[in-house]
mmCIF file of C-alpha atoms in Angstrom:
data_model
loop_
_atom_site.group_PDB
_atom_site.id
_atom_site.type_symbol
_atom_site.label_atom_id
_atom_site.label_comp_id
_atom_site.label_asym_id
_atom_site.label_seq_id
_atom_site.Cartn_x
_atom_site.Cartn_y
_atom_site.Cartn_z
ATOM 1 C CA MET A 1354 -1.820 -2.751 2.731
ATOM 2 C CA THR A 1355 -4.992 -3.130 0.703
ATOM 3 C CA PRO A 1356 -5.229 -4.487 -2.835
ATOM 4 C CA GLU A 1357 -6.171 -0.988 -4.039
ATOM 5 C CA ARG A 1358 -3.195 0.641 -2.397
ATOM 6 C CA TYR A 1359 -0.886 -2.111 -3.661
ATOM 7 C CA ALA A 1360 -2.103 -1.649 -7.230
ATOM 8 C CA ALA A 1361 -1.757 2.139 -7.011
ATOM 9 C CA CYS A 1362 1.995 1.912 -6.351
ATOM 10 C CA GLY A 1363 4.698 1.748 -8.999
ATOM 11 C CA HIS A 1364 6.209 -1.729 -9.313
ATOM 12 C CA VAL A 1365 9.566 -3.252 -10.165
ATOM 13 C CA VAL A 1366 9.113 -6.778 -11.543
ATOM 14 C CA THR A 1367 11.607 -9.614 -11.620
ATOM 15 C CA SER A 1368 11.606 -11.611 -14.840
ATOM 16 C CA ARG A 1369 14.522 -13.299 -16.548
ATOM 17 C CA ARG A 1370 12.462 -13.384 -19.765
ATOM 18 C CA GLY A 1371 11.367 -9.757 -19.570
ATOM 19 C CA ALA A 1372 7.692 -10.652 -18.994
ATOM 20 C CA SER A 1373 5.662 -7.708 -17.778
ATOM 21 C CA THR A 1374 2.617 -9.609 -16.517
ATOM 22 C CA GLY A 1375 2.035 -12.718 -14.460
ATOM 23 C CA PRO A 1376 -0.009 -14.253 -11.637
ATOM 24 C CA VAL A 1377 0.003 -11.022 -9.608
ATOM 25 C CA ASP A 1378 -1.598 -9.196 -12.510
ATOM 26 C CA ASP A 1379 -4.163 -12.000 -12.902
ATOM 27 C CA ALA A 1380 -5.094 -11.702 -9.203
ATOM 28 C CA LEU A 1381 -5.375 -7.921 -9.435
ATOM 29 C CA HIS A 1382 -7.501 -8.222 -12.589
ATOM 30 C CA GLU A 1383 -9.938 -10.487 -10.697
ATOM 31 C CA LEU A 1384 -10.303 -7.635 -8.176
ATOM 32 C CA GLY A 1385 -10.843 -5.110 -10.961
ATOM 33 C CA LEU A 1386 -7.382 -3.601 -10.429
ATOM 34 C CA ARG A 1387 -4.264 -3.009 -12.490
ATOM 35 C CA ARG A 1388 -0.717 -2.099 -11.469
ATOM 36 C CA GLU A 1389 1.853 0.090 -13.209
ATOM 37 C CA ILE A 1390 5.116 -1.696 -13.901
ATOM 38 C CA VAL A 1391 7.948 0.846 -13.954
ATOM 39 C CA ALA A 1392 10.935 -1.492 -14.286
ATOM 40 C CA ILE A 1393 11.655 -5.120 -15.173
ATOM 41 C CA VAL A 1394 14.883 -6.632 -13.845
ATOM 42 C CA PRO A 1395 16.448 -10.108 -14.089
ATOM 43 C CA GLY A 1396 16.878 -10.879 -10.396
ATOM 44 C CA PHE A 1397 15.459 -10.386 -6.904
ATOM 45 C CA VAL A 1398 18.568 -8.584 -5.653
ATOM 46 C CA ASP A 1399 18.187 -6.054 -8.466
ATOM 47 C CA ALA A 1400 14.507 -5.576 -7.586
ATOM 48 C CA LEU A 1401 15.308 -5.012 -3.888
ATOM 49 C CA ASN A 1402 18.079 -2.542 -4.764
ATOM 50 C CA ILE A 1403 15.708 -0.504 -6.908
ATOM 51 C CA ALA A 1404 12.957 -0.583 -4.284
ATOM 52 C CA ARG A 1405 15.415 0.526 -1.608
ATOM 53 C CA ARG A 1406 16.376 3.585 -3.642
ATOM 54 C CA SER A 1407 12.883 4.538 -4.797
ATOM 55 C CA ASP A 1408 9.219 4.493 -3.850
ATOM 56 C CA LEU A 1409 8.548 1.345 -5.932
ATOM 57 C CA ILE A 1410 7.277 -2.007 -4.689
ATOM 58 C CA ALA A 1411 9.328 -5.131 -5.435
ATOM 59 C CA LEU A 1412 7.709 -8.538 -5.148
ATOM 60 C CA VAL A 1413 10.281 -11.070 -3.936
ATOM 61 C CA PRO A 1414 9.902 -14.451 -2.210
ATOM 62 C CA ARG A 1415 10.557 -14.576 1.524
ATOM 63 C CA SER A 1416 13.314 -17.124 0.848
ATOM 64 C CA SER A 1417 15.333 -14.428 -0.955
ATOM 65 C CA ILE A 1418 15.668 -12.259 2.170
ATOM 66 C CA ARG A 1419 16.988 -12.953 5.646
ATOM 67 C CA ASP A 1420 15.003 -12.118 8.791
ATOM 68 C CA GLY A 1421 15.671 -8.525 9.768
ATOM 69 C CA ASP A 1422 17.552 -7.887 6.529
ATOM 70 C CA VAL A 1423 14.653 -6.017 4.935
ATOM 71 C CA THR A 1424 13.986 -3.608 7.780
ATOM 72 C CA SER A 1425 17.700 -2.971 8.342
ATOM 73 C CA GLN A 1426 17.864 -1.821 4.706
ATOM 74 C CA GLY A 1427 14.940 0.584 5.040
ATOM 75 C CA LEU A 1428 12.412 -1.730 3.412
ATOM 76 C CA GLU A 1429 9.210 -3.190 4.786
ATOM 77 C CA GLY A 1430 7.932 -6.669 3.999
ATOM 78 C CA PHE A 1431 4.250 -7.586 3.831
ATOM 79 C CA ASP A 1432 1.998 -10.348 2.536
ATOM 80 C CA LEU A 1433 0.160 -9.793 -0.697
ATOM 81 C CA PRO A 1434 -3.125 -8.233 0.411
ATOM 82 C CA TRP A 1435 -5.380 -10.692 -1.437
ATOM 83 C CA GLN A 1436 -3.469 -13.693 -0.058
ATOM 84 C CA ARG A 1437 -4.068 -12.500 3.501
ATOM 85 C CA ARG A 1438 -7.782 -12.200 2.778
ATOM 86 C CA ASN A 1439 -7.872 -15.756 1.402
ATOM 87 C CA LEU A 1440 -6.108 -17.058 4.512
ATOM 88 C CA ARG A 1441 -8.657 -15.399 6.794
ATOM 89 C CA SER A 1442 -11.618 -16.897 4.961
ATOM 90 C CA ALA A 1443 -10.170 -20.423 4.976
#
């Protein structure tokens, strides 16, 4: 997953306040990229359910999923592409 490919996908965002932008959007902006937010939901379970039934990306913390749970539900987990790059350069 590259930052460009990540940004090109449709996104479901979790926000209890209904916010449509946040740190992910700031990081993408620094790379000259912008994502399309298709849905905003109040919880991580909701975001995962939508992602499972669509071609959208849902950003959820690792702590909200159990090992193997994601792949057994037809989803694939990955690190944010710009975080991986920062880890390699450190």
